[in-house]
Amino acid sequence: MAPPSAIEPEANGHTTPSTLAPHEPGLSEPKAKVQMPKFPGPPTFSDKYEEREYLKGRLAAAFRIFGKYGFDEGVAGHITLRDPVDPSTFWVNPFGVAFSLMKRSDLIQIDEDGEIIDGGKDHVLYESFNGIVLAEKEGKDIAACLGNKKAALLQNHGLLTVGSTIEAAVFWFISLEKCCHAQLMADAAAGGRGGQTVKIHDDDAVYTYKTVGTPRAGWFSAKPLFDVIEKECNAEYLD
């Protein structure tokens, strides 16, 4: 079904699909597809150990981006990366290291039970991980609720995003945080006038997703964030 902004009314009250792309007067949908550039993709590796080192560097950069945007909260919060060499393990930040100062060498490798496998042997966060009541069940419940989606709003807690790349997961989080802020501001403004916000039609949302909501689009959209953080800290996170 074409988005509502690409529907034209007929004299008899029925509607017919328009050839215009939504929100772009005079631009046909086929032409819009031609004009939309293909997003490049993330690098590929034949050596899994080389891929691991690259991804750990990107993970450290991701923490610095989150620190820059104020997504740290004292010593709380984390971003995890599934290890390409041993996919049953993950790389995560150690307890007590500031997001804005994170380095590749700071990261620790843990298994699904939270036991430390590599790095951070002097940290205590994951030594008590199994002591958290229902932690495993909560994680499984969140994963089941998330399904194949890219984001979840955890009631009374915060946002959670996932991606096939670090970059995509970071961009989805930043974008969703901005969307939530804009939504709250718009709701407050509309409510103050005794009105309601105008909601986007589902079909428009689907059309937008197909354009800029794909995993590859998420990876590419985050590229400027990583380029800037690399420039600002002279790639110190790779240490």
Coordinates of C-alpha atoms in Angstrom, one line a residue:
M1 CA 0.0 0.0 0.0
A2 CA 1.3 3.4 -0.9
P3 CA 1.8 5.9 2.0
P4 CA -1.2 8.2 2.6
S5 CA 0.8 11.2 1.3
A6 CA 1.1 9.3 -2.0
I7 CA -2.7 8.7 -2.3
E8 CA -4.9 10.9 -4.6
P9 CA -8.6 11.2 -4.0
E10 CA -11.1 10.6 -6.9
A11 CA -14.4 12.3 -7.5
N12 CA -16.3 9.3 -6.3
G13 CA -14.6 9.4 -2.9
H14 CA -12.3 6.5 -3.6
T15 CA -8.5 6.8 -3.5
T16 CA -5.9 5.7 -6.0
P17 CA -2.2 5.3 -5.6
S18 CA -0.2 8.3 -6.7
T19 CA 3.2 8.1 -8.4
L20 CA 4.5 10.9 -6.2
A21 CA 6.9 10.0 -3.4
P22 CA 5.6 11.0 0.1
H23 CA 6.7 14.4 1.3
E24 CA 8.4 15.3 -2.0
P25 CA 5.9 17.2 -4.2
G26 CA 6.5 16.5 -7.9
L27 CA 8.9 13.7 -7.3
S28 CA 7.8 10.3 -8.5
E29 CA 8.6 7.2 -6.3
P30 CA 10.7 5.5 -9.1
K31 CA 12.7 8.6 -9.5
A32 CA 13.2 8.9 -5.8
K33 CA 14.6 5.4 -5.7
V34 CA 17.0 6.3 -8.5
Q35 CA 18.2 9.4 -6.8
M36 CA 18.6 7.7 -3.4
P37 CA 22.3 6.6 -3.2
K38 CA 23.3 3.1 -2.2
F39 CA 24.8 3.0 1.3
P40 CA 28.2 1.6 1.5
G41 CA 28.7 -1.3 3.9
P42 CA 31.0 -2.1 6.8
P43 CA 34.4 -3.6 6.1
T44 CA 34.7 -7.4 5.9
F45 CA 37.6 -9.6 7.2
S46 CA 38.9 -13.0 6.3
D47 CA 40.8 -13.2 9.6
K48 CA 38.5 -13.3 12.6
Y49 CA 41.2 -12.2 15.0
E50 CA 41.9 -9.1 12.9
E51 CA 38.1 -8.5 12.8
R52 CA 38.0 -8.8 16.6
E53 CA 40.7 -6.1 17.1
Y54 CA 38.9 -3.8 14.6
L55 CA 35.6 -4.2 16.3
K56 CA 37.0 -3.7 19.8
G57 CA 38.4 -0.4 18.6
R58 CA 34.9 0.6 17.3
L59 CA 33.4 -0.5 20.6
A60 CA 35.8 1.8 22.5
A61 CA 34.9 4.6 20.1
A62 CA 31.2 3.9 20.7
F63 CA 31.7 4.4 24.4
R64 CA 33.4 7.8 23.8
I65 CA 30.5 8.8 21.5
F66 CA 28.0 7.9 24.3
G67 CA 30.1 9.8 26.8
K68 CA 30.1 12.8 24.5
Y69 CA 26.3 12.7 24.3
G70 CA 25.9 12.3 28.0
F71 CA 24.6 8.7 27.9
D72 CA 26.7 7.7 30.8
E73 CA 25.3 7.6 34.3
G74 CA 28.1 7.4 36.9
V75 CA 29.5 3.9 36.7
A76 CA 26.3 2.4 35.2
G77 CA 25.5 1.4 31.6
H78 CA 27.2 -0.7 29.0
I79 CA 27.5 -1.5 25.3
T80 CA 28.3 -5.1 24.5
L81 CA 29.9 -6.7 21.4
R82 CA 29.6 -10.3 20.4
D83 CA 33.0 -11.7 19.8
P84 CA 33.6 -12.8 16.2
V85 CA 36.1 -15.5 17.2
D86 CA 34.0 -17.0 20.0
P87 CA 30.4 -15.9 19.4
S88 CA 29.3 -17.4 22.8
T89 CA 31.3 -14.6 24.5
F90 CA 31.1 -10.8 24.6
W91 CA 33.3 -7.7 25.0
V92 CA 32.1 -5.1 27.4
N93 CA 33.3 -2.1 29.4
P94 CA 34.9 -2.6 32.8
F95 CA 33.4 -1.3 36.0
G96 CA 34.4 2.3 36.9
V97 CA 36.1 3.4 33.6
A98 CA 34.6 6.6 32.2
F99 CA 32.9 6.2 28.8
S100 CA 34.8 9.3 27.5
L101 CA 38.1 7.7 28.4
M102 CA 37.5 4.2 27.2
K103 CA 40.3 2.4 25.3
R104 CA 40.4 -0.8 23.4
S105 CA 42.8 -2.3 26.0
D106 CA 40.2 -1.5 28.8
L107 CA 37.6 -3.8 27.4
I108 CA 36.9 -7.2 29.0
Q109 CA 35.7 -10.4 27.5
I110 CA 32.9 -12.3 29.4
D111 CA 30.9 -15.4 28.8
E112 CA 27.0 -15.7 28.9
D113 CA 27.2 -16.2 32.7
G114 CA 29.2 -13.0 33.2
E115 CA 32.4 -14.7 34.0
I116 CA 35.5 -12.8 32.9
I117 CA 37.6 -14.6 30.3
D118 CA 40.1 -12.0 29.2
G119 CA 41.1 -8.6 30.6
G120 CA 40.0 -6.7 33.7
K121 CA 40.9 -9.3 36.2
D122 CA 41.1 -6.6 38.9
H123 CA 37.5 -5.5 38.4
V124 CA 34.7 -6.8 40.6
L125 CA 31.5 -6.0 38.6
Y126 CA 31.2 -9.3 36.9
E127 CA 32.4 -11.4 39.8
S128 CA 29.0 -10.6 41.5
F129 CA 27.0 -10.7 38.3
N130 CA 25.4 -14.1 39.1
G131 CA 24.3 -12.7 42.5
I132 CA 21.7 -10.4 40.8
V133 CA 18.3 -11.9 41.4
L134 CA 16.5 -13.1 38.2
A135 CA 19.2 -11.4 36.0
E136 CA 19.2 -14.2 33.5
K137 CA 15.4 -14.5 33.4
E138 CA 15.1 -10.7 32.9
G139 CA 17.6 -10.8 30.0
K140 CA 15.8 -13.6 28.3
D141 CA 12.4 -11.9 28.8
I142 CA 13.8 -8.7 27.2
A143 CA 15.3 -10.6 24.3
A144 CA 12.0 -12.4 23.7
C145 CA 10.1 -9.1 23.8
L146 CA 12.6 -7.5 21.5
G147 CA 12.4 -10.3 18.9
N148 CA 13.7 -9.2 15.5
K149 CA 13.2 -5.5 16.3
K150 CA 16.1 -3.0 16.7
A151 CA 15.0 -1.2 19.9
A152 CA 13.0 -1.5 23.1
L153 CA 11.8 1.0 25.6
L154 CA 12.3 -0.5 29.0
Q155 CA 9.6 0.9 31.3
N156 CA 11.0 2.9 34.2
H157 CA 14.5 2.2 33.0
G158 CA 15.6 3.5 29.6
L159 CA 16.3 2.6 26.0
L160 CA 17.9 -0.5 24.5
T161 CA 19.0 -0.8 20.9
V162 CA 20.7 -3.6 19.0
G163 CA 22.3 -3.9 15.6
S164 CA 24.3 -6.2 13.3
T165 CA 27.1 -3.6 13.6
I166 CA 28.3 -1.5 16.5
E167 CA 27.7 1.6 14.4
A168 CA 24.1 0.8 13.7
A169 CA 23.3 0.0 17.4
V170 CA 24.9 3.4 18.4
F171 CA 23.0 5.3 15.8
W172 CA 19.7 3.7 16.6
F173 CA 20.2 4.6 20.3
I174 CA 21.1 8.3 19.6
S175 CA 18.3 8.6 17.1
L176 CA 15.7 7.0 19.4
E177 CA 16.8 9.2 22.3
K178 CA 16.3 12.3 20.1
C179 CA 12.9 11.0 18.9
C180 CA 11.8 10.5 22.4
H181 CA 12.9 14.0 23.4
A182 CA 11.1 15.5 20.4
Q183 CA 8.0 13.5 21.1
L184 CA 7.9 14.6 24.8
M185 CA 8.4 18.2 23.8
A186 CA 5.7 18.0 21.1
D187 CA 3.2 16.3 23.4
A188 CA 3.8 19.0 26.1
A189 CA 3.4 21.8 23.5
A190 CA 0.2 20.3 22.1
G191 CA -1.2 19.5 25.5
G192 CA -0.6 23.1 26.7
R193 CA -2.9 24.3 23.9
G194 CA -5.5 21.6 24.7
G195 CA -4.7 19.7 21.6
Q196 CA -2.9 16.6 20.4
T197 CA 0.1 15.9 18.1
V198 CA -0.5 14.8 14.5
K199 CA 0.6 11.2 14.3
I200 CA 2.5 9.8 11.3
H201 CA 0.6 7.2 9.4
D202 CA 1.9 3.6 9.6
D203 CA 2.4 3.4 5.9
D204 CA 4.5 6.6 6.0
A205 CA 6.6 5.0 8.7
V206 CA 7.1 1.9 6.7
Y207 CA 8.2 3.9 3.7
T208 CA 10.7 5.8 5.8
Y209 CA 12.1 2.6 7.3
K210 CA 12.7 1.1 3.8
T211 CA 14.7 4.3 3.0
V212 CA 16.7 5.0 6.1
G213 CA 15.9 2.4 8.6
T214 CA 17.8 -0.6 7.3
P215 CA 20.9 -2.1 9.1
R216 CA 23.2 -0.8 6.3
A217 CA 21.6 2.7 6.6
G218 CA 22.2 2.6 10.4
W219 CA 25.8 1.7 9.9
F220 CA 26.3 4.5 7.4
S221 CA 24.4 7.1 9.4
A222 CA 26.8 6.5 12.3
K223 CA 29.9 7.0 10.3
P224 CA 30.2 10.8 10.9
L225 CA 29.9 10.2 14.6
F226 CA 32.9 7.8 14.6
D227 CA 34.9 10.1 12.2
V228 CA 34.4 13.0 14.6
I229 CA 35.3 11.1 17.7
E230 CA 38.4 9.7 16.0
K231 CA 39.5 13.3 15.1
E232 CA 38.7 14.7 18.5
C233 CA 40.7 12.2 20.5
N234 CA 43.3 11.4 17.8
A235 CA 42.2 7.8 17.8
E236 CA 43.4 7.4 21.4
Y237 CA 40.7 4.7 22.0
L238 CA 42.7 2.3 19.9
D239 CA 45.4 2.1 22.6

